[in-house]
Coordinates of C-alpha atoms in Angstrom, one line a residue:
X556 CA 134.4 136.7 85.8
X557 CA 131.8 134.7 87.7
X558 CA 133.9 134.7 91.0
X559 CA 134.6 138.5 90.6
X560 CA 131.1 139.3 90.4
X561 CA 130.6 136.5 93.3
X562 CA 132.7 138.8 95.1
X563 CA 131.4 142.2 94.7
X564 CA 128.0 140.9 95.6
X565 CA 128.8 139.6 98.9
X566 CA 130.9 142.5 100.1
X567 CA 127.8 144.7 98.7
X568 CA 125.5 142.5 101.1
X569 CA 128.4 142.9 103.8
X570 CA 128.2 146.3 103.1
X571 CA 125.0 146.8 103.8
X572 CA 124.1 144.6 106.8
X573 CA 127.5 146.5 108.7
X574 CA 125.0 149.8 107.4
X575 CA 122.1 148.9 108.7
X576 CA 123.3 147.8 112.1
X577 CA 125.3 150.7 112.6
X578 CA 122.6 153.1 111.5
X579 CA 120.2 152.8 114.0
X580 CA 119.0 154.5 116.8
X581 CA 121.6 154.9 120.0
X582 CA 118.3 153.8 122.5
X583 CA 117.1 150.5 120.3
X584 CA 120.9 149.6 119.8
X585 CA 121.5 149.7 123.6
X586 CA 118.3 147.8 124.4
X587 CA 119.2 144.9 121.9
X588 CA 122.6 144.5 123.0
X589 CA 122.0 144.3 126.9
X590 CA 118.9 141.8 125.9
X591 CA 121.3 140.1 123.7
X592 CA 123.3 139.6 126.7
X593 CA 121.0 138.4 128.9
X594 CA 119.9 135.8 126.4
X595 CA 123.6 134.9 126.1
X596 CA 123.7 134.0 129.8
X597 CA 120.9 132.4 130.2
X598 CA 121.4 130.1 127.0
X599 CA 124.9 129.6 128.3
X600 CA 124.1 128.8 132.0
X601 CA 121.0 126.9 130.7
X602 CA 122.7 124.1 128.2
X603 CA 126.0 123.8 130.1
X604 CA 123.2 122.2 133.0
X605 CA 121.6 120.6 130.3
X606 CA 125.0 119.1 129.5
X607 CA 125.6 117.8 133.2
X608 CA 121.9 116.9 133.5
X609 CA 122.3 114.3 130.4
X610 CA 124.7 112.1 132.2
X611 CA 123.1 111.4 135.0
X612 CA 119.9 110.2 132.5
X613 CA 119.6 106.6 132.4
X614 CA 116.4 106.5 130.9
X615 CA 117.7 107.7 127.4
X616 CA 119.3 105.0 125.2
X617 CA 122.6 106.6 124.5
X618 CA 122.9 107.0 121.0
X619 CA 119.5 109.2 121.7
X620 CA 121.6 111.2 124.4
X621 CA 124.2 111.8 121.8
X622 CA 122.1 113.6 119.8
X623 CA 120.5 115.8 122.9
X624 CA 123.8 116.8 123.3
X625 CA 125.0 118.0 120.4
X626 CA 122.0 119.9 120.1
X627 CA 123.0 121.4 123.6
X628 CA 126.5 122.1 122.8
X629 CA 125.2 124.1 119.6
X630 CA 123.3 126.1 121.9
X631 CA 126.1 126.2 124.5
X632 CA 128.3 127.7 121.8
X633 CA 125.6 130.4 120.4
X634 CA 125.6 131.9 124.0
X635 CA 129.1 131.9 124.2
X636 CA 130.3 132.8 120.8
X637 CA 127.8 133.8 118.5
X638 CA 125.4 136.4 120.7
X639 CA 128.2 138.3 122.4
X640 CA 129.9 139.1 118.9
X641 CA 126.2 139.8 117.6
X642 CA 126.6 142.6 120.5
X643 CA 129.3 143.9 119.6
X644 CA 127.6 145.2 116.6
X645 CA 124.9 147.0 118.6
X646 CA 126.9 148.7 120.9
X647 CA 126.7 152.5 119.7
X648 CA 129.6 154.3 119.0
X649 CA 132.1 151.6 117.8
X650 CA 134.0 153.8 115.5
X651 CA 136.4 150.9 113.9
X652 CA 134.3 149.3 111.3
X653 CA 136.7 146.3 111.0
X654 CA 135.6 145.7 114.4
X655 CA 132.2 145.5 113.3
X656 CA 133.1 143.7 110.1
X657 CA 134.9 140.9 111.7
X658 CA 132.3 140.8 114.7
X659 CA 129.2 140.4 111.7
X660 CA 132.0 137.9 110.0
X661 CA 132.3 135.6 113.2
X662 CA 128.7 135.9 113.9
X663 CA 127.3 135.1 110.5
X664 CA 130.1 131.9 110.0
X665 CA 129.7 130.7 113.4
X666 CA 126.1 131.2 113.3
X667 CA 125.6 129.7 109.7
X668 CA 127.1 126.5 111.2
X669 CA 125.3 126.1 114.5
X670 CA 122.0 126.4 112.6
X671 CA 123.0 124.1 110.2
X672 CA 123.8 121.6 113.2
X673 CA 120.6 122.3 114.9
X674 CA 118.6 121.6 112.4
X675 CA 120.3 118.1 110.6
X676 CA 120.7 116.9 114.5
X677 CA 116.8 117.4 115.0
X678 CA 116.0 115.7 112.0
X679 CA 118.4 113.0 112.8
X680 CA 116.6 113.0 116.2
X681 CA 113.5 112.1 114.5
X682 CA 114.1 109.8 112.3
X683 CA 115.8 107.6 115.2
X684 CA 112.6 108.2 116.9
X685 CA 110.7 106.4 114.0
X686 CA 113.5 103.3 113.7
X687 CA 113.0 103.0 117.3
X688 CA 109.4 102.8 117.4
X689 CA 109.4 100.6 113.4
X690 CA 112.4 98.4 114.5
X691 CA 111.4 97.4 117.7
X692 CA 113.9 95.1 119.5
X693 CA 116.3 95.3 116.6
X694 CA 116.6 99.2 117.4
X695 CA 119.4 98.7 119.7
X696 CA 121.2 96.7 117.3
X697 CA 120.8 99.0 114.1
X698 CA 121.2 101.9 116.2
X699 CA 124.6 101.8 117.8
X700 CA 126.8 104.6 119.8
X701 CA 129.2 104.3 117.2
X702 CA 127.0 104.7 114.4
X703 CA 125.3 108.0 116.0
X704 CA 129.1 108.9 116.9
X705 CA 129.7 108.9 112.9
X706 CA 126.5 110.2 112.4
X707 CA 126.8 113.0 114.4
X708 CA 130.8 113.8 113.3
X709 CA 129.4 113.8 109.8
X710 CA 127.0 116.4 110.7
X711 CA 129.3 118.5 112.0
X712 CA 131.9 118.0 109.5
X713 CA 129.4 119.0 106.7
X714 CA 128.1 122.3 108.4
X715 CA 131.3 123.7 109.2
X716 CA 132.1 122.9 105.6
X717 CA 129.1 124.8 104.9
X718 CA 129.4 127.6 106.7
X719 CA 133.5 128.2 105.5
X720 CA 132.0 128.0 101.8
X721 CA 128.9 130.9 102.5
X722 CA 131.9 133.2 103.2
X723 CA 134.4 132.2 100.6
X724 CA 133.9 134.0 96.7
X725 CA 133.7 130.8 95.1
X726 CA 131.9 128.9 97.4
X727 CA 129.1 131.2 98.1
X728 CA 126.4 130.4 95.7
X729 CA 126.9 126.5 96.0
X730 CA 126.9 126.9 99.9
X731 CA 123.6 128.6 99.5
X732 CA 121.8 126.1 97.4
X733 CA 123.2 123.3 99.4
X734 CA 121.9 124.7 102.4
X735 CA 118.7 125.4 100.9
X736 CA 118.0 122.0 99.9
X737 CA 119.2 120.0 103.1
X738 CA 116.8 122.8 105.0
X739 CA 113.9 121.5 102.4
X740 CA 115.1 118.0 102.8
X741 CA 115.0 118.1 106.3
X742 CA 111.9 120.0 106.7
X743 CA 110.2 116.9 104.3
X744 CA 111.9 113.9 106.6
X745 CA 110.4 115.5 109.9
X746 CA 107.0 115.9 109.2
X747 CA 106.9 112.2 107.2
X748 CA 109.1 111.0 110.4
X749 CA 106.4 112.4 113.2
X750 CA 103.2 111.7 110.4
X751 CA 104.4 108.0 110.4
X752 CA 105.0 108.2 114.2
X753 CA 101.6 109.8 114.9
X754 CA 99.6 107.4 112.9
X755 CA 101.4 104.5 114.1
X756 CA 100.7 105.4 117.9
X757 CA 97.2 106.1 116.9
X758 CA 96.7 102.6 115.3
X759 CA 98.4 100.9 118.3
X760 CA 96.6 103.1 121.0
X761 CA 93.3 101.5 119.3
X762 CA 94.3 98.1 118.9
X763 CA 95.3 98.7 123.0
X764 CA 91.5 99.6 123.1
X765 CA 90.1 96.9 121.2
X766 CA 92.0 94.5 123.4
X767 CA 91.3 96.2 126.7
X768 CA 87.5 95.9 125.4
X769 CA 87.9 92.3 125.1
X770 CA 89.8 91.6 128.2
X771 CA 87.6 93.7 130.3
X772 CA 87.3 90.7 133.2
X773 CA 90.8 89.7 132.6
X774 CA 93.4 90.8 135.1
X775 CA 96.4 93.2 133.0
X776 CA 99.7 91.7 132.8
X777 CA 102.9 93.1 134.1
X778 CA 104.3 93.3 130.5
X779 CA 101.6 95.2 129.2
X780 CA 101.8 97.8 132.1
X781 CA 105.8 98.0 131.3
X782 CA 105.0 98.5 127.7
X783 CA 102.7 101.3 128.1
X784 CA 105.4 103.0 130.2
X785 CA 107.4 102.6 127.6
X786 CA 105.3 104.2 124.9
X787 CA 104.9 107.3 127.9
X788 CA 108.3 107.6 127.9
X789 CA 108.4 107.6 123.9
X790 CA 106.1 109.9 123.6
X791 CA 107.9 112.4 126.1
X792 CA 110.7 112.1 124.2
X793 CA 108.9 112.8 120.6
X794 CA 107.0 115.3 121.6
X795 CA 110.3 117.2 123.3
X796 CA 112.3 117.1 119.9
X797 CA 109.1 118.4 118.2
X798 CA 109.1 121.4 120.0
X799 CA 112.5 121.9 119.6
X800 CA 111.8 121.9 116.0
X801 CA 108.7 124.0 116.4
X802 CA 110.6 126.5 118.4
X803 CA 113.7 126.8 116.0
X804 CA 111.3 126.7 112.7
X805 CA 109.5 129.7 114.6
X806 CA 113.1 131.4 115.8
X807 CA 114.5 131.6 112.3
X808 CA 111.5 132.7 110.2
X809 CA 111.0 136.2 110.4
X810 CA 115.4 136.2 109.9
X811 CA 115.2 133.4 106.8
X812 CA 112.4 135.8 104.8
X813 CA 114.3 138.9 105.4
X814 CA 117.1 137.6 104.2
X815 CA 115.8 136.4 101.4
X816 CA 113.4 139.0 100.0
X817 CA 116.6 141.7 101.3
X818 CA 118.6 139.2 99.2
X819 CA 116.5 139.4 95.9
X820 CA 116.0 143.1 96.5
X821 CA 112.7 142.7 97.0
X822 CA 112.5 145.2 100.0
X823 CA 114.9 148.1 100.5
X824 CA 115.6 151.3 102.5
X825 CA 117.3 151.7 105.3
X826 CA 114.4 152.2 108.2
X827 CA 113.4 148.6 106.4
X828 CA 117.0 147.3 106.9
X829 CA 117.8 148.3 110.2
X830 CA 114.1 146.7 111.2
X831 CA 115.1 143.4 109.8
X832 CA 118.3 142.8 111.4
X833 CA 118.2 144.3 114.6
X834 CA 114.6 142.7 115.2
X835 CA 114.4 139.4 113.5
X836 CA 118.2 138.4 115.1
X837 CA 117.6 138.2 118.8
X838 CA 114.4 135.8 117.7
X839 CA 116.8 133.5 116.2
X840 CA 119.4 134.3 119.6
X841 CA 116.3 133.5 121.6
X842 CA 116.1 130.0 120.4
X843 CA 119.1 129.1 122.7
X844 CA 117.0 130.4 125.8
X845 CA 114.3 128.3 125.1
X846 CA 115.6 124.8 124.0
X847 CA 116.9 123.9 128.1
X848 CA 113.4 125.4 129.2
X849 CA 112.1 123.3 126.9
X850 CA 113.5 119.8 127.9
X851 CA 113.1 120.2 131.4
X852 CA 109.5 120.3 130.2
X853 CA 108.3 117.9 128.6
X854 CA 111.1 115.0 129.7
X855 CA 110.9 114.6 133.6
X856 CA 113.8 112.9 134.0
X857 CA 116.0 116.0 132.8
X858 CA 114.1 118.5 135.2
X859 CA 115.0 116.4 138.3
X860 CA 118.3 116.0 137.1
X861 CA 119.0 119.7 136.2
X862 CA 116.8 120.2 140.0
X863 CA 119.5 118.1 141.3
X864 CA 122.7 119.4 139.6
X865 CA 121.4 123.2 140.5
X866 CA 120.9 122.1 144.1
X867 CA 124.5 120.8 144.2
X868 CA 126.0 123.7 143.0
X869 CA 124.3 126.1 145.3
X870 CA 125.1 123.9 148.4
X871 CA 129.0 123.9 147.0
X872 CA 129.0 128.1 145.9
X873 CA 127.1 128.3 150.0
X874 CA 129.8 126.4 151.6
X875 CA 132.7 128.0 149.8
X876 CA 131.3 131.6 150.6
X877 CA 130.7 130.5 154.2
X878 CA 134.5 129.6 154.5
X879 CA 135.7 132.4 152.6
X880 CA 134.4 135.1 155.6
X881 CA 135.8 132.8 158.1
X882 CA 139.1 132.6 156.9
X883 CA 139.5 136.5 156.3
X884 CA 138.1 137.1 159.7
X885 CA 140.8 134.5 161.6
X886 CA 144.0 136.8 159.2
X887 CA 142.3 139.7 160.8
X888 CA 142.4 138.4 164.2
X889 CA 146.2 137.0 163.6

């Protein structure tokens, strides 16, 4: 009886989302979908580079790199699977609602699973970040490629699980509350990873001053200027995951208290429906967008490499036009 009422109330909330999309106006539809679109293009174009850009970084210990790119290929999947089905459901004047239904279907499960990924990679992101800076030279031998491989297949493994069970009529409830306590959990082991991380660069940055104050007439060694690049470069890298956090925390708000208050029928109406999801989505489609803008600003090495990769393909697309004219013109002539 449990899984029959299970049932009906997910194809009631199915019901009404495919309701609310489809109910509003032909102008705001249009505009959403192309935007949606564009979004799609540039997260595609944008983390595909991202993806080439991270090879040719040396400066990232790999296990790190690992996790930059499975946050990469999330967003590299959002552009190319998730936000075009989203527009599918904008598009006015679909008149096949399975098409809809299966389009909201994909881009719910799909989407359920890429935010899921997203946000345990991050927090795995940081919490390397605090071993690295806690275990110091033993990092590189707790913290191994194949370790982070496992790591990050076990992360993927559990939100695709996830995100099959959301859908399913047994599953449903028990995908929900899981997914709301690994979001809390996560959420907890970030801020105590970058608290701990903050304070601890704080206390060494002083203890750097108190020393500097003491050595004032002393000449700095080479080690301590190679350990201060060091800390730059940690602090590049901290600082870029926590505004990928920031960003995605910021992305999925306005969509996550919707939900929830739409879920607990705490608001209602249609006008209020069709304001929730055809608003607060292309926030969370945004975060895709942003996350390559993101990276090539605050991690320098990433922005000359992306510079680089973008250069290379524009001198290759250049020469392959120039010798596509040229070889139409000489058939012509023969």
């Amino acid at each position: 009886m449990a899984n029959i009422t299970a049932e009906d109330e997910a194809n009631t909330v199915k019901t009404e989302i495919l309701h609310y999309i489809s109910s509003a106006p032909g102008g705001v539809s249009i505009f959403l979908a192309a935007l949606n679109i564009v979004l799609a293009i540039v997260a595609t174009l944008g983390n595909f580079l991202l993806l080439i850009a991270l090879r040719k970084v040396i400066s990232i210990y790999p296990p790190t790199k690992l996790f930059f790119r499975s946050l990469a290929v999330t967003d590299l999947f959002a552009g190319l699977i998730v936000q075009p089905m989203y527009s599918i459901t904008l598009i006015p004047g679909i008149s096949h609602k399975n098409l809809m239904y299966y389009s909201i279907q994909v881009t719910g499960i799909s989407g359920s699973i890429l935010c899921t990924v997203s946000i345990l990679t991050s927090t795995a992101i940081s919490v390397d970040r605090l071993l690295a800076l806690l275990l110091g030279l033993r990092y590189k031998q707790v913290v191994t490629l194949k370790r982070t491989r496992a790591v990050v297949g076990c992360i993927w493994l559990l939100s695709c699980s996830m995100g099959g069970w959301r859908y399913s009529n047994w599953g449903a409830e028990v995908s929900k509350f899981t997914l709301f306590v690994l979001m809390l959990l996560s959420l907890i082991i970030s801020i105590c990873s970058y608290t701990k991380i903050y304070l601890y660069l704080q206390n060494q940055q002083a203890q750097l001053h108190a020393k500097k104050h003491r050595e004032i007439h002393q000449e700095p060694t080479s080690n301590g200027g190679e350990g201060r690049l060091n800390i730059e470069r940690y602090k590049k890298l901290v600082s870029s995951i926590a505004w990928v956090q920031l960003a995605l925390l910021l992305c999925f708000i306005p969509f996550t208290v919707g939900s929830m208050l739409f879920t607990h029928r705490k608001l209602t109406g249609v006008a209020t429906g069709i304001a929730h999801f055809c608003v607060s989505i292309p926030y969370v489609l945004f975060n895709p967008a942003l996350n390559p803008i993101l990276y090539c600003w605050k991690i320098r090495e990433v922005k000359q490499a992306m510079k680089e990769t973008v250069r290379k393909l524009n001198c290759y697309f250049k020469s392959s036009w120039s010798f596509f004219p040229s070889s139409i013109t000489n058939t012509t002539r023969a």
